Structures are given as C-alpha cells and as structure tokens.
C-alpha cells in the first residue's frame, strides 16, 4: 500500500506583500483537492534563518574560491 499525502508546504521564492498575494492565494485554492490555503506571515525567525543561510553560503564560496587559488 502506498502512502497518502495529507498536504503540502509551499515556499515562495520571495516574500509577497499581503496586497499583492491575492492572485497567488486564489490560484492555489483552484488546485483540485485543496481544502484550504493559509498564508504564513514573515517574522523575525524567517529573517534569522535567511541571514544564517546566506552566511553559510558565503563561507562555503570563500573556502571554495580560496582552494581554487592554491
């Protein structure tokens, strides 16, 4: 027997302003089988996570670049 999907998390490439998001929310609601669509409001934890990922990427890039120079 195969597993059954109860839902999906969708991550946006960039944060959308609330007044610009209505078309995206409506499009998601039109997908067959969608019961509800609830936006997640960006908060401080999102900003912290983004900053940490950027820093991790920067460090990896610098390390790789320095290795290529040797």
PDB file of C-alpha atoms in Angstrom:
ATOM      1  CA  UNK A   1       0.000   0.000   0.000  1.00  0.00           C
ATOM      2  CA  UNK A   2       1.336   3.429  -0.850  1.00  0.00           C
ATOM      3  CA  UNK A   3       1.476   6.443   1.471  1.00  0.00           C
ATOM      4  CA  UNK A   4      -1.193   9.107   1.267  1.00  0.00           C
ATOM      5  CA  UNK A   5      -0.478  12.826   1.047  1.00  0.00           C
ATOM      6  CA  UNK A   6      -2.322  14.955   3.597  1.00  0.00           C
ATOM      7  CA  UNK A   7      -0.944  18.295   2.455  1.00  0.00           C
ATOM      8  CA  UNK A   8       1.993  20.242   1.102  1.00  0.00           C
ATOM      9  CA  UNK A   9       4.161  23.105   2.256  1.00  0.00           C
ATOM     10  CA  UNK A  10       4.872  25.617  -0.496  1.00  0.00           C
ATOM     11  CA  UNK A  11       7.787  28.026  -0.136  1.00  0.00           C
ATOM     12  CA  UNK A  12       7.782  31.241  -2.108  1.00  0.00           C
ATOM     13  CA  UNK A  13      10.942  32.436  -3.820  1.00  0.00           C
ATOM     14  CA  UNK A  14      10.473  35.869  -2.237  1.00  0.00           C
ATOM     15  CA  UNK A  15       8.086  37.308   0.329  1.00  0.00           C
ATOM     16  CA  UNK A  16       4.981  38.831  -1.234  1.00  0.00           C
ATOM     17  CA  UNK A  17       3.228  41.894   0.086  1.00  0.00           C
ATOM     18  CA  UNK A  18      -0.155  40.978   1.501  1.00  0.00           C
ATOM     19  CA  UNK A  19      -1.991  43.150  -1.029  1.00  0.00           C
ATOM     20  CA  UNK A  20      -0.061  41.511  -3.916  1.00  0.00           C
ATOM     21  CA  UNK A  21      -0.616  37.924  -2.748  1.00  0.00           C
ATOM     22  CA  UNK A  22      -4.325  37.527  -3.506  1.00  0.00           C
ATOM     23  CA  UNK A  23      -3.790  36.178  -7.046  1.00  0.00           C
ATOM     24  CA  UNK A  24      -1.332  33.564  -5.748  1.00  0.00           C
ATOM     25  CA  UNK A  25      -3.689  32.510  -2.948  1.00  0.00           C
ATOM     26  CA  UNK A  26      -6.598  32.228  -5.394  1.00  0.00           C
ATOM     27  CA  UNK A  27      -4.528  30.153  -7.816  1.00  0.00           C
ATOM     28  CA  UNK A  28      -3.575  27.706  -5.050  1.00  0.00           C
ATOM     29  CA  UNK A  29      -7.221  27.445  -3.980  1.00  0.00           C
ATOM     30  CA  UNK A  30      -8.172  26.401  -7.527  1.00  0.00           C
ATOM     31  CA  UNK A  31      -5.957  23.292  -7.474  1.00  0.00           C
ATOM     32  CA  UNK A  32      -8.049  20.136  -7.352  1.00  0.00           C
ATOM     33  CA  UNK A  33      -8.414  18.769  -3.842  1.00  0.00           C
ATOM     34  CA  UNK A  34      -7.188  21.874  -1.999  1.00  0.00           C
ATOM     35  CA  UNK A  35      -9.220  22.295   1.166  1.00  0.00           C
ATOM     36  CA  UNK A  36      -7.657  25.493   2.487  1.00  0.00           C
ATOM     37  CA  UNK A  37      -4.816  27.909   1.824  1.00  0.00           C
ATOM     38  CA  UNK A  38      -3.437  29.872   4.767  1.00  0.00           C
ATOM     39  CA  UNK A  39      -0.585  32.343   4.326  1.00  0.00           C
ATOM     40  CA  UNK A  40       2.351  32.290   6.731  1.00  0.00           C
ATOM     41  CA  UNK A  41       3.301  35.821   7.693  1.00  0.00           C
ATOM     42  CA  UNK A  42       7.053  36.507   7.594  1.00  0.00           C
ATOM     43  CA  UNK A  43       8.542  37.142  11.024  1.00  0.00           C
ATOM     44  CA  UNK A  44      11.897  37.532  12.764  1.00  0.00           C
ATOM     45  CA  UNK A  45      12.659  33.792  12.651  1.00  0.00           C
ATOM     46  CA  UNK A  46      12.439  33.924   8.852  1.00  0.00           C
ATOM     47  CA  UNK A  47      14.926  36.792   8.745  1.00  0.00           C
ATOM     48  CA  UNK A  48      17.302  34.970  11.101  1.00  0.00           C
ATOM     49  CA  UNK A  49      17.157  31.778   9.034  1.00  0.00           C
ATOM     50  CA  UNK A  50      17.796  33.714   5.824  1.00  0.00           C
ATOM     51  CA  UNK A  51      20.782  35.519   7.340  1.00  0.00           C
ATOM     52  CA  UNK A  52      22.279  32.236   8.590  1.00  0.00           C
ATOM     53  CA  UNK A  53      21.887  30.536   5.228  1.00  0.00           C
ATOM     54  CA  UNK A  54      23.457  33.496   3.429  1.00  0.00           C
ATOM     55  CA  UNK A  55      26.411  33.463   5.805  1.00  0.00           C
ATOM     56  CA  UNK A  56      26.845  29.695   5.375  1.00  0.00           C
ATOM     57  CA  UNK A  57      26.808  30.124   1.593  1.00  0.00           C
ATOM     58  CA  UNK A  58      29.308  32.989   1.770  1.00  0.00           C
ATOM     59  CA  UNK A  59      31.698  30.908   3.872  1.00  0.00           C
ATOM     60  CA  UNK A  60      31.427  27.932   1.508  1.00  0.00           C
ATOM     61  CA  UNK A  61      32.004  30.188  -1.502  1.00  0.00           C
ATOM     62  CA  UNK A  62      35.062  31.842   0.059  1.00  0.00           C
ATOM     63  CA  UNK A  63      36.512  28.458   1.035  1.00  0.00           C
ATOM     64  CA  UNK A  64      35.976  27.098  -2.478  1.00  0.00           C
ATOM     65  CA  UNK A  65      37.429  30.227  -4.057  1.00  0.00           C
ATOM     66  CA  UNK A  66      40.493  30.154  -1.815  1.00  0.00           C
ATOM     67  CA  UNK A  67      41.013  26.453  -2.668  1.00  0.00           C
ATOM     68  CA  UNK A  68      40.860  27.246  -6.367  1.00  0.00           C
ATOM     69  CA  UNK A  69      43.585  29.878  -5.974  1.00  0.00           C
ATOM     70  CA  UNK A  70      46.053  27.383  -4.470  1.00  0.00           C
TER      71      UNK A  70
END
